[in-house]
CSV table of C-alpha atoms and ligand atoms in Angstrom, one decimal:
chain,number,residue,atom,x,y,z
A,8,UNK,CA,107.5,155.6,180.1
A,9,UNK,CA,108.7,158.6,178.4
A,10,UNK,CA,110.9,160.8,178.3
A,11,UNK,CA,110.2,164.4,179.2
A,12,UNK,CA,110.2,165.7,175.6
A,13,UNK,CA,108.2,169.2,176.1
A,14,UNK,CA,111.7,171.0,176.9
A,15,UNK,CA,113.2,169.8,173.1
A,16,UNK,CA,110.0,170.3,171.1
A,17,UNK,CA,110.2,174.4,171.2
A,18,UNK,CA,113.5,175.0,171.6
A,19,UNK,CA,115.0,172.0,169.9
A,20,UNK,CA,118.3,173.2,168.1
A,21,UNK,CA,119.3,175.0,171.6
A,22,UNK,CA,119.0,171.1,173.0
A,23,UNK,CA,120.6,170.0,170.3
A,24,UNK,CA,123.5,171.7,170.2
A,25,UNK,CA,123.6,171.9,174.1
A,26,UNK,CA,123.8,168.4,174.4
A,27,UNK,CA,126.4,167.6,171.3
A,28,UNK,CA,128.9,170.2,173.5
A,29,UNK,CA,128.3,169.2,176.9
A,30,UNK,CA,128.0,165.2,176.3
A,31,UNK,CA,131.4,166.6,174.9
A,32,UNK,CA,130.5,164.6,171.0
A,33,UNK,CA,130.9,166.9,168.9
A,34,UNK,CA,132.2,170.5,169.5
A,35,UNK,CA,130.9,173.1,166.9
A,36,UNK,CA,133.5,176.8,168.0
A,37,UNK,CA,135.2,175.3,164.7
A,38,UNK,CA,136.0,178.9,163.1
A,39,UNK,CA,135.3,178.1,159.5
A,40,UNK,CA,131.5,178.2,158.9
A,41,UNK,CA,129.5,174.6,158.4
A,42,UNK,CA,133.3,172.9,160.0
A,43,UNK,CA,133.1,170.6,163.1
A,44,UNK,CA,136.0,168.6,165.1
A,45,UNK,CA,135.2,165.5,166.9
A,46,UNK,CA,137.0,165.2,170.3
A,47,UNK,CA,137.7,162.1,171.8
A,48,UNK,CA,134.0,160.9,173.3
A,49,UNK,CA,132.8,161.4,169.8
A,50,UNK,CA,135.3,159.4,168.3
A,51,UNK,CA,134.0,156.6,169.9
A,52,UNK,CA,131.0,157.1,169.4
A,53,UNK,CA,131.7,157.7,165.5
A,54,UNK,CA,133.6,154.7,165.2
A,55,UNK,CA,131.2,152.2,166.6
A,56,UNK,CA,128.7,153.3,164.4
A,57,UNK,CA,131.3,152.9,161.5
A,58,UNK,CA,132.2,149.7,162.4
A,59,UNK,CA,128.5,147.8,162.2
A,60,UNK,CA,128.0,150.1,158.9
A,61,UNK,CA,131.6,148.3,158.0
A,62,UNK,CA,131.1,144.6,159.1
A,63,UNK,CA,127.1,145.6,156.9
A,64,UNK,CA,128.8,145.9,153.8
A,65,UNK,CA,131.7,143.7,154.3
A,66,UNK,CA,129.3,141.0,154.3
A,67,UNK,CA,127.3,141.8,151.4
A,68,UNK,CA,131.0,141.7,149.2
A,69,UNK,CA,131.8,145.5,148.8
A,70,UNK,CA,135.5,146.4,150.0
A,71,UNK,CA,136.7,149.3,151.0
A,72,UNK,CA,138.5,151.9,148.7
A,73,UNK,CA,140.5,155.2,149.4
A,74,UNK,CA,139.9,157.6,146.2
A,75,UNK,CA,141.7,161.2,146.6
A,76,UNK,CA,140.2,164.0,147.8
A,77,UNK,CA,140.8,166.0,145.3
A,78,UNK,CA,139.1,165.8,141.2
A,79,UNK,CA,140.3,167.5,138.6
A,80,UNK,CA,137.7,170.5,136.6
A,81,UNK,CA,137.7,168.9,133.3
A,82,UNK,CA,136.3,164.9,135.3
A,83,UNK,CA,134.1,166.7,137.4
A,84,UNK,CA,132.1,168.7,134.9
A,85,UNK,CA,132.3,164.6,132.0
A,86,UNK,CA,128.1,163.9,133.8
A,87,UNK,CA,126.4,167.8,132.7
A,88,UNK,CA,122.8,167.2,135.6
A,89,UNK,CA,125.6,165.7,138.1
A,90,UNK,CA,127.7,168.8,137.7
A,91,UNK,CA,124.4,171.2,137.3
A,92,UNK,CA,122.9,170.5,140.3
A,93,UNK,CA,127.2,170.5,142.3
A,94,UNK,CA,128.2,173.4,140.5
A,95,UNK,CA,127.2,175.7,143.2
A,96,UNK,CA,128.3,172.9,146.2
A,97,UNK,CA,132.0,172.8,145.0
A,98,UNK,CA,134.5,174.2,147.2
A,99,UNK,CA,137.3,175.1,144.1
A,100,UNK,CA,141.4,175.0,144.9
A,101,UNK,CA,143.3,177.4,142.6
A,102,UNK,CA,146.3,177.7,143.7
A,103,UNK,CA,149.0,175.5,144.5
A,104,UNK,CA,151.3,178.3,147.1
A,105,UNK,CA,151.3,181.5,145.1
A,106,UNK,CA,150.9,179.4,141.9
A,107,UNK,CA,147.6,180.0,140.1
A,108,UNK,CA,147.0,176.5,139.5
A,109,UNK,CA,146.0,175.8,135.6
A,110,UNK,CA,143.7,173.2,135.9
A,111,UNK,CA,141.2,174.2,138.8
A,112,UNK,CA,140.7,170.8,141.7
A,113,UNK,CA,137.5,170.5,143.3
A,114,UNK,CA,137.6,168.9,147.3
A,115,UNK,CA,135.4,166.0,146.2
A,116,UNK,CA,131.7,166.6,146.8
A,117,UNK,CA,130.5,163.0,146.3
A,118,UNK,CA,132.9,160.4,144.3
A,119,UNK,CA,131.0,159.4,141.5
A,120,UNK,CA,132.8,161.3,139.3
A,121,UNK,CA,135.7,160.8,140.2
A,122,UNK,CA,135.1,156.2,140.7
A,123,UNK,CA,133.9,156.7,137.3
A,124,UNK,CA,137.2,157.7,136.1
A,125,UNK,CA,139.3,154.6,137.2
A,126,UNK,CA,136.8,152.0,136.7
A,127,UNK,CA,136.6,152.5,132.9
A,128,UNK,CA,140.8,151.2,133.5
A,129,UNK,CA,139.5,148.7,135.5
A,130,UNK,CA,136.2,147.3,134.1
A,131,UNK,CA,137.1,145.0,131.0
A,132,UNK,CA,134.5,141.8,130.8
A,133,UNK,CA,131.3,140.1,132.4
A,134,UNK,CA,133.5,138.2,135.0
A,135,UNK,CA,134.6,142.0,136.6
A,136,UNK,CA,131.2,141.7,137.2
A,137,UNK,CA,129.1,142.8,139.8
A,138,UNK,CA,131.7,145.2,141.0
A,139,UNK,CA,131.1,147.1,145.2
A,140,UNK,CA,133.2,149.1,146.6
A,141,UNK,CA,132.3,152.0,149.2
A,142,UNK,CA,134.8,154.2,151.3
A,143,UNK,CA,134.3,156.4,154.6
A,144,UNK,CA,135.8,159.6,153.6
A,145,UNK,CA,135.2,163.6,154.3
A,146,UNK,CA,133.0,165.9,151.5
A,147,UNK,CA,132.9,169.3,150.8
A,148,UNK,CA,129.9,170.6,150.1
A,149,UNK,CA,129.5,175.0,150.1
A,150,UNK,CA,125.7,174.7,151.7
A,151,UNK,CA,123.3,177.5,151.3
A,152,UNK,CA,120.8,176.1,153.6
A,153,UNK,CA,121.3,176.9,157.4
A,154,UNK,CA,124.9,174.9,157.9
A,155,UNK,CA,123.6,172.8,160.8
A,156,UNK,CA,126.8,171.0,163.5
A,157,UNK,CA,126.2,167.5,162.3
A,158,UNK,CA,123.8,167.8,160.5
A,159,UNK,CA,124.0,169.7,157.3
A,160,UNK,CA,127.8,170.7,157.1
A,161,UNK,CA,130.2,171.7,154.8
A,162,UNK,CA,132.6,169.4,155.9
A,163,UNK,CA,131.0,166.2,156.0
A,164,UNK,CA,133.9,163.6,157.6
A,165,UNK,CA,131.9,160.6,157.9
A,166,UNK,CA,130.6,160.2,153.9
A,167,UNK,CA,130.3,156.3,153.3
A,168,UNK,CA,130.0,156.0,150.1
A,169,UNK,CA,129.5,152.9,147.5
A,170,UNK,CA,129.1,152.7,144.5
A,171,UNK,CA,128.2,149.6,142.3
A,172,UNK,CA,128.7,148.6,138.6
A,173,UNK,CA,126.3,146.1,136.9
A,174,UNK,CA,126.1,144.1,133.9
A,175,UNK,CA,122.4,145.1,133.1
A,176,UNK,CA,119.2,147.3,134.5
A,177,UNK,CA,118.1,145.2,136.3
A,178,UNK,CA,121.3,143.6,138.4
A,179,UNK,CA,121.6,147.5,139.1
A,180,UNK,CA,118.0,147.3,140.8
A,181,UNK,CA,118.8,144.2,142.3
A,182,UNK,CA,121.2,146.1,144.0
A,183,UNK,CA,119.4,149.2,145.4
A,184,UNK,CA,117.2,146.4,146.6
A,185,UNK,CA,119.8,145.2,149.1
A,186,UNK,CA,122.0,148.5,149.7
A,187,UNK,CA,118.2,149.1,151.2
A,188,UNK,CA,117.9,146.6,153.2
A,189,UNK,CA,121.6,146.8,155.0
A,190,UNK,CA,120.2,150.8,155.9
A,191,UNK,CA,117.2,148.9,157.6
A,192,UNK,CA,119.9,146.9,159.3
A,193,UNK,CA,122.3,150.0,160.3
A,194,UNK,CA,119.4,152.5,161.4
A,195,UNK,CA,117.2,149.1,162.5
A,196,UNK,CA,120.9,148.7,165.3
A,197,UNK,CA,120.9,152.5,165.9
A,198,UNK,CA,116.7,151.6,167.3
A,199,UNK,CA,116.2,154.4,164.8
A,200,UNK,CA,112.8,154.2,162.8
A,201,UNK,CA,113.1,155.3,159.8
A,202,UNK,CA,110.4,156.5,156.3
A,203,UNK,CA,111.5,154.8,153.0
A,204,UNK,CA,110.7,156.3,149.9
A,205,UNK,CA,110.8,157.4,145.8
A,206,UNK,CA,112.0,161.0,146.0
A,207,UNK,CA,109.8,162.9,142.8
A,208,UNK,CA,111.1,163.3,140.5
A,209,UNK,CA,112.6,166.9,140.7
A,210,UNK,CA,114.2,166.2,144.1
A,211,UNK,CA,116.4,163.3,143.0
A,212,UNK,CA,119.8,163.1,143.2
A,213,UNK,CA,122.6,165.0,140.6
A,214,UNK,CA,123.1,162.4,137.7
A,215,UNK,CA,120.2,159.7,138.8
A,216,UNK,CA,117.6,158.0,137.2
A,217,UNK,CA,115.8,157.6,140.7
A,218,UNK,CA,116.5,158.0,144.5
A,219,UNK,CA,114.9,156.0,147.1
A,220,UNK,CA,115.6,158.2,150.3
A,221,UNK,CA,115.2,157.0,154.2
A,222,UNK,CA,113.2,160.1,156.3
A,223,UNK,CA,113.7,160.0,160.1
A,224,UNK,CA,111.4,162.8,162.0
A,225,UNK,CA,113.6,164.6,164.7
A,226,UNK,CA,111.2,166.1,167.5
A,227,UNK,CA,110.9,169.1,166.3
A,228,UNK,CA,108.6,167.8,163.9
A,229,UNK,CA,111.1,168.6,160.9
A,230,UNK,CA,112.0,164.9,159.1
A,231,UNK,CA,115.8,164.4,158.3
A,232,UNK,CA,117.5,162.1,155.1
A,233,UNK,CA,119.7,159.8,157.3
A,234,UNK,CA,120.6,158.4,153.9
A,235,UNK,CA,120.1,157.7,150.1
A,236,UNK,CA,120.2,154.6,147.6
A,237,UNK,CA,120.7,156.1,143.9
A,238,UNK,CA,119.8,154.1,140.6
A,239,UNK,CA,122.4,155.4,137.9
A,240,UNK,CA,121.6,153.7,135.5
A,241,UNK,CA,124.1,154.3,132.1
A,242,UNK,CA,124.0,158.2,133.0
A,243,UNK,CA,127.7,158.5,134.5
A,244,UNK,CA,129.2,154.3,132.2
A,245,UNK,CA,127.8,156.4,129.1
A,246,UNK,CA,129.6,159.9,129.9
A,247,UNK,CA,132.9,157.9,131.5
A,248,UNK,CA,132.7,155.6,129.0
A,249,UNK,CA,132.5,152.4,131.1
A,250,UNK,CA,132.1,149.5,128.9
A,251,UNK,CA,132.0,145.6,129.5
A,252,UNK,CA,132.9,143.1,127.1
A,253,UNK,CA,130.0,140.3,127.1
A,254,UNK,CA,130.2,137.3,126.4
A,255,UNK,CA,128.6,137.5,122.8
A,256,UNK,CA,131.1,140.1,121.7
A,257,UNK,CA,129.7,143.7,122.4
A,258,UNK,CA,130.7,146.2,124.2
A,259,UNK,CA,128.0,147.3,126.9
A,260,UNK,CA,128.1,150.7,129.5
A,261,UNK,CA,128.0,149.1,132.6
A,262,UNK,CA,125.0,150.6,135.0
A,263,UNK,CA,126.1,151.6,138.2
A,264,UNK,CA,124.3,153.0,141.9
A,265,UNK,CA,125.8,154.4,144.7
A,266,UNK,CA,124.2,154.8,147.8
A,267,UNK,CA,125.8,156.7,151.0
A,268,UNK,CA,124.8,158.0,154.7
A,269,UNK,CA,127.1,160.4,156.7
A,270,UNK,CA,127.4,161.7,160.4
A,271,UNK,CA,124.3,163.4,160.2
A,272,UNK,CA,122.7,159.4,161.0
A,273,UNK,CA,124.6,160.2,164.7
A,274,UNK,CA,122.5,163.2,164.6
A,275,UNK,CA,119.5,161.2,165.1
A,276,UNK,CA,120.5,159.1,167.3
A,277,UNK,CA,121.1,161.6,169.4
A,278,UNK,CA,117.8,163.7,168.1
A,279,UNK,CA,115.5,161.2,169.1
A,280,UNK,CA,116.6,158.8,172.3
A,281,UNK,CA,117.9,162.0,173.7
A,282,UNK,CA,115.8,163.4,176.6
A,283,UNK,CA,116.3,166.7,179.3
A,284,UNK,CA,119.3,164.8,181.2
A,285,UNK,CA,121.4,164.2,177.9
A,286,UNK,CA,121.7,161.0,175.2
A,287,UNK,CA,120.3,158.1,175.5
A,288,UNK,CA,122.5,155.3,174.0
A,289,UNK,CA,122.1,152.2,172.3
A,290,UNK,CA,124.9,149.7,174.6
A,291,UNK,CA,126.3,148.8,171.1
A,292,UNK,CA,126.9,152.5,170.5
A,293,UNK,CA,127.7,153.2,173.7
A,294,UNK,CA,131.6,153.8,174.5
A,295,UNK,CA,131.1,152.9,178.5
A,296,UNK,CA,127.8,150.3,178.5
A,297,UNK,CA,127.4,149.8,181.7
A,298,UNK,CA,129.7,153.4,185.0
A,299,UNK,CA,130.0,151.6,187.9
A,300,UNK,CA,129.4,154.6,190.6
A,301,UNK,CA,130.8,153.9,194.2
A,302,UNK,CA,129.2,155.0,197.6
A,303,UNK,CA,131.8,154.6,200.9
A,304,UNK,CA,130.8,156.0,203.9
A,305,UNK,CA,133.4,156.2,205.8
A,306,UNK,CA,135.0,152.6,207.1
A,307,UNK,CA,133.5,151.3,204.5
A,308,UNK,CA,135.8,152.4,201.6
A,309,UNK,CA,137.7,148.8,201.8
A,310,UNK,CA,134.7,146.3,201.5
A,311,UNK,CA,132.9,148.6,198.3
A,312,UNK,CA,135.5,149.1,196.9
A,313,UNK,CA,136.4,145.3,196.7
A,314,UNK,CA,133.1,144.5,195.2
A,315,UNK,CA,133.4,147.2,192.6
A,316,UNK,CA,136.6,145.4,191.4
A,317,UNK,CA,134.3,142.2,192.1
A,318,UNK,CA,131.1,142.9,190.3
A,319,UNK,CA,133.7,144.9,187.0
A,320,UNK,CA,135.5,141.8,186.9
A,321,UNK,CA,132.3,139.3,185.7
A,322,UNK,CA,131.3,142.1,183.8
A,323,UNK,CA,134.2,142.7,182.1
A,324,UNK,CA,134.6,138.8,181.5
A,325,UNK,CA,131.8,138.5,179.6
A,326,UNK,CA,133.0,141.0,177.7
A,327,UNK,CA,131.5,145.0,178.7
A,328,UNK,CA,132.9,147.8,178.6
A,329,UNK,CA,132.8,149.5,181.9
A,330,UNK,CA,133.9,152.1,183.9
A,331,UNK,CA,134.8,152.4,187.4
A,332,UNK,CA,134.0,155.9,188.5
A,333,UNK,CA,136.1,156.3,191.0
A,334,UNK,CA,136.7,160.7,191.2
A,335,UNK,CA,137.4,161.6,194.9
A,336,UNK,CA,137.1,165.8,194.1
A,337,UNK,CA,132.9,165.0,193.1
A,338,UNK,CA,129.6,162.9,194.6
A,339,UNK,CA,128.0,161.2,193.6
A,340,UNK,CA,125.1,162.3,192.7
A,341,UNK,CA,128.1,164.8,190.7
A,342,UNK,CA,128.6,161.3,188.8
A,343,UNK,CA,125.2,160.7,188.3
A,344,UNK,CA,124.7,163.1,186.0
A,345,UNK,CA,127.4,163.9,184.5
A,346,UNK,CA,127.3,160.6,183.5
A,347,UNK,CA,123.7,160.2,182.2
A,348,UNK,CA,125.0,163.0,180.5
A,349,UNK,CA,127.1,160.8,178.3
A,350,UNK,CA,124.0,159.0,177.2
A,351,UNK,CA,125.7,155.7,179.8
A,352,UNK,CA,122.8,153.3,179.2
A,353,UNK,CA,123.4,151.1,182.8
A,354,UNK,CA,124.6,152.4,185.7
A,355,UNK,CA,125.3,150.7,188.6
A,356,UNK,CA,125.6,152.0,191.9
A,357,UNK,CA,127.6,149.6,195.5
A,358,UNK,CA,126.7,151.0,198.5
A,359,UNK,CA,127.4,149.4,202.0
A,360,UNK,CA,124.2,148.7,202.1
A,361,UNK,CA,124.6,146.5,198.8
A,362,UNK,CA,127.7,145.5,200.8
A,363,UNK,CA,125.7,144.0,203.2
A,364,UNK,CA,123.2,143.0,200.8
A,365,UNK,CA,125.1,141.1,198.4
A,366,UNK,CA,123.9,142.7,195.2
A,367,UNK,CA,123.6,146.7,193.6
A,368,UNK,CA,121.5,148.9,192.9
A,369,UNK,CA,120.9,149.3,189.4
A,370,UNK,CA,119.6,152.6,187.3
A,371,UNK,CA,118.5,152.2,183.8
A,372,UNK,CA,118.9,154.9,181.3
A,373,UNK,CA,116.5,154.9,179.2
A,374,UNK,CA,113.6,154.9,182.4
A,375,UNK,CA,115.5,156.1,185.1
A,376,UNK,CA,115.0,153.4,186.8
A,377,UNK,CA,116.2,151.3,189.0
A,378,UNK,CA,116.1,148.3,190.8
A,379,UNK,CA,118.0,146.0,193.3
A,380,UNK,CA,120.3,142.8,191.4
A,381,UNK,CA,122.3,139.8,193.7
A,382,UNK,CA,125.7,139.7,192.5
A,383,UNK,CA,124.9,136.5,191.7
A,384,UNK,CA,122.3,137.9,188.8
A,385,UNK,CA,125.1,140.2,187.6
A,386,UNK,CA,125.5,137.7,184.3
A,387,UNK,CA,122.5,137.5,183.0
A,388,UNK,CA,120.7,139.8,184.7
A,389,UNK,CA,123.2,142.6,182.9
A,390,UNK,CA,123.2,141.4,179.6
A,391,UNK,CA,119.5,141.1,179.6
A,392,UNK,CA,118.9,144.4,180.4
A,393,UNK,CA,121.3,146.6,177.8
A,394,UNK,CA,119.3,144.2,175.4
A,395,UNK,CA,115.8,145.4,176.8
A,396,UNK,CA,116.6,149.4,176.7
A,397,UNK,CA,118.0,148.7,173.2
A,398,UNK,CA,114.5,147.1,172.8
A,399,UNK,CA,112.5,149.8,174.7
A,400,UNK,CA,114.2,152.9,172.8
A,401,UNK,CA,113.8,151.3,169.2
A,402,UNK,CA,110.1,150.4,170.3
A,403,UNK,CA,109.3,153.9,172.0
A,404,UNK,CA,111.0,155.9,169.4
A,405,UNK,CA,108.8,154.1,166.3
A,406,UNK,CA,106.2,154.5,168.4
A,407,UNK,CA,107.1,158.2,168.4
A,408,UNK,CA,107.3,158.5,164.3
A,409,UNK,CA,103.8,156.2,164.3
A,410,UNK,CA,102.2,158.6,166.3
A,411,UNK,CA,103.4,161.8,164.1
A,412,UNK,CA,102.3,160.3,160.8
A,413,UNK,CA,98.9,161.3,159.8
A,414,UNK,CA,96.7,160.5,156.5
A,415,UNK,CA,94.7,163.7,154.9
A,416,UNK,CA,92.8,164.0,151.8
A,417,UNK,CA,91.7,167.6,153.2
A,418,UNK,CA,94.2,170.7,152.2
A,419,UNK,CA,93.8,172.6,154.9
A,420,UNK,CA,93.7,169.5,157.2
A,421,UNK,CA,96.7,168.6,155.5
A,422,UNK,CA,98.6,171.7,155.5
A,423,UNK,CA,98.1,172.4,159.1
A,424,UNK,CA,99.4,169.2,160.0
A,425,UNK,CA,103.3,170.4,158.0
A,426,UNK,CA,102.8,174.2,159.2
A,427,UNK,CA,102.6,173.0,162.9
A,428,UNK,CA,105.3,171.0,162.9
A,429,UNK,CA,103.0,168.3,163.6
A,430,UNK,CA,104.9,165.7,161.7
A,431,UNK,CA,104.4,163.8,157.9
A,432,UNK,CA,101.5,163.7,156.2
A,433,UNK,CA,100.8,161.7,153.6
A,434,UNK,CA,98.3,162.8,150.7
A,435,UNK,CA,97.2,161.6,147.7
A,436,UNK,CA,98.2,162.8,144.6
A,437,UNK,CA,98.3,162.0,140.6
A,438,UNK,CA,101.2,161.7,139.7
A,439,UNK,CA,101.7,165.1,137.9
A,440,UNK,CA,105.0,167.2,138.8
A,441,UNK,CA,102.6,171.0,139.2
A,442,UNK,CA,100.1,169.5,141.3
A,443,UNK,CA,103.6,168.3,143.5
A,444,UNK,CA,105.2,170.7,143.3
A,445,UNK,CA,102.0,173.5,144.0
A,446,UNK,CA,101.1,170.6,147.2
A,447,UNK,CA,104.6,171.6,148.5
A,448,UNK,CA,103.6,175.5,148.5
A,449,UNK,CA,100.4,175.1,149.5
A,450,UNK,CA,102.1,172.8,152.4
A,451,UNK,CA,104.4,174.8,152.9
A,452,UNK,CA,106.6,171.8,153.2
A,453,UNK,CA,108.8,168.6,151.4
A,454,UNK,CA,107.3,166.1,149.2
A,455,UNK,CA,109.2,163.1,150.6
A,456,UNK,CA,108.4,160.8,147.8
A,457,UNK,CA,105.9,158.2,147.4
A,458,UNK,CA,106.0,155.2,150.1
A,459,UNK,CA,108.0,152.4,149.9
A,460,UNK,CA,107.1,151.2,152.8
A,461,UNK,CA,102.9,152.0,153.0
A,462,UNK,CA,100.3,149.6,152.2
A,463,UNK,CA,97.9,152.1,151.3
A,464,UNK,CA,95.1,151.9,148.5
A,465,UNK,CA,94.3,154.8,146.4
A,466,UNK,CA,91.8,153.2,144.3
A,467,UNK,CA,88.4,155.7,145.1
A,468,UNK,CA,91.1,159.2,146.1
A,469,UNK,CA,92.0,162.2,144.5
A,470,UNK,CA,94.2,163.8,144.1
A,471,UNK,CA,95.0,166.5,146.7
A,472,UNK,CA,95.5,169.1,145.0
A,473,UNK,CA,93.9,168.7,141.8
A,474,UNK,CA,91.3,166.5,143.0
A,475,UNK,CA,92.5,164.4,139.6
A,476,UNK,CA,91.8,160.3,140.7
A,477,UNK,CA,95.0,159.5,142.4
A,478,UNK,CA,98.1,157.3,141.3
A,479,UNK,CA,99.8,157.3,144.3
A,480,UNK,CA,100.2,158.6,147.4
A,481,UNK,CA,103.1,161.0,148.9
A,482,UNK,CA,104.5,161.8,152.3
A,483,UNK,CA,105.2,165.8,153.0
A,484,UNK,CA,106.7,167.3,155.4
A,485,UNK,CA,108.4,170.6,156.8
A,486,UNK,CA,112.4,168.7,156.2
A,487,UNK,CA,115.9,169.8,157.3
B,26,A5A,N1,127.0,160.1,145.9
B,26,A5A,C1,125.4,159.7,147.2
B,26,A5A,C2,126.4,159.0,147.7
B,26,A5A,C3,125.2,161.2,147.4
B,26,A5A,O1,126.3,162.2,147.5
B,26,A5A,N2,123.5,160.8,147.8
B,26,A5A,S1,123.2,162.0,148.7
B,26,A5A,O2,124.0,163.1,148.0
B,26,A5A,O3,121.8,161.9,148.9
B,26,A5A,O4,124.3,162.3,150.5
B,26,A5A,C4,123.9,160.7,151.1
B,26,A5A,C5,123.8,161.1,151.9
B,26,A5A,O5,124.5,162.3,152.9
B,26,A5A,C6,122.4,162.0,152.6
B,26,A5A,O6,121.4,160.7,152.3
B,26,A5A,C7,122.9,162.5,153.8
B,26,A5A,O7,122.4,161.7,155.7
B,26,A5A,C8,124.2,163.2,153.8
B,26,A5A,N3,124.4,164.3,154.1
B,26,A5A,C9,124.4,165.1,152.2
B,26,A5A,N4,124.9,166.8,152.2
B,26,A5A,C10,125.4,166.4,154.4
B,26,A5A,C11,125.7,167.7,154.2
B,26,A5A,N5,125.6,169.0,153.8
B,26,A5A,N6,126.0,167.7,156.0
B,26,A5A,C12,125.9,166.4,155.9
B,26,A5A,N7,125.9,165.5,156.1
B,26,A5A,C13,125.4,164.9,154.3
B,27,ZN,ZN1,97.0,166.0,140.9
């Protein structure tokens, strides 16, 4: 069963802002544009997401580090393409107290430059490679496109950036593929469907040889970039003179990669799964996995609470995060709304009839279906239900993405899909940059790039723009 989606189809922004505020995930009332606050409930969600990400990185040879927030101007300027693009987005620290600084300091917009400066000191010979580190920090970007809570921030607070160095381009390529696998697992854990595309030349990361991006589809028909993997080749190592000693005694510049994720993934998680009642969280992300709402009538309080405690004990024993909502000043109905808003995957209601029948009433957040299960079954049925909700969320979201992906060889038809925000259109392309830019103009959307996760035979197909032989296909959509 699909949740009601009509409301947010046309009013997604309103829906999103209201939900993150009311569910206390993110408070965007802080008086600086593009900067918000994580209250306790949001922080718990965020920590669960971070812990999944960290586990995946730690298991694949990455080590956590912490680099400074400040980057001296001359270091940020060392790689010319990098600063060329970031120039307009950097926040500068120019004063120390009342004194103007002789050397301007940048608030990091990302850390390639700071890290390369240290890699030069750390990497000596081939045994130091491959080298893989990551950090989860805040970065600052003076974004000029419309800022959005969690989606386009000026202070990004959950910026996970991984940086690697390798002896050969081949190894760097291998790392790119490995990073893609890590991100696939990460998004699967979050039940977020994704498309993987190689960004066109004109939209790659500043200083990269090429960029692979993960995009998801938001309920309003626009796509959101939720992660990127960059092969930086020797662009940064040359600028920073990071070399290693080869076994044959000669020196060579290292090859580097970087890949990043931010709290945008939490925005995507909320947007993709949420409904008119609020958040819908997979259990591995939910701060509370099962909430218990007692429904005692006069005189039955003791037996009802006794059963509640028995159920809690069983669920805690199998490692679940359980919460008993025993507030007396609000009605059970109000509690239902409250926990639905917060996205708790399962609600267990316990009243006198449940006590009499030795069972409980369980309500699942994804479909809002209720069913009765016996006390004896709790231990096995609750984990099964939680897992089933996750499966359903993933399948439902994937289906939604598929249903909103189209193939078109006709300019007018493709433009209609993008313009009416029906989703993503895949079109044949000759590979020429001017043509690509014309496609963006005609479709009034952005080229996401060449799909890496779609097999489409372009034999005999013609470029949607110029009619020449198509070399490949590209995805186009409205974007955030
Ligand atoms: N150093 C590399 C990894 C880098 O900075 N890549 S990036 O610019 O593409 O950013 C990585 C990811 O961070 C993006 O894919 C996007 O999901 C997220 N991100 C970038 N700018 C953001 C912003 N202003 N607000 C929220 N998330 C942002
Ligand atoms: Zn063309």
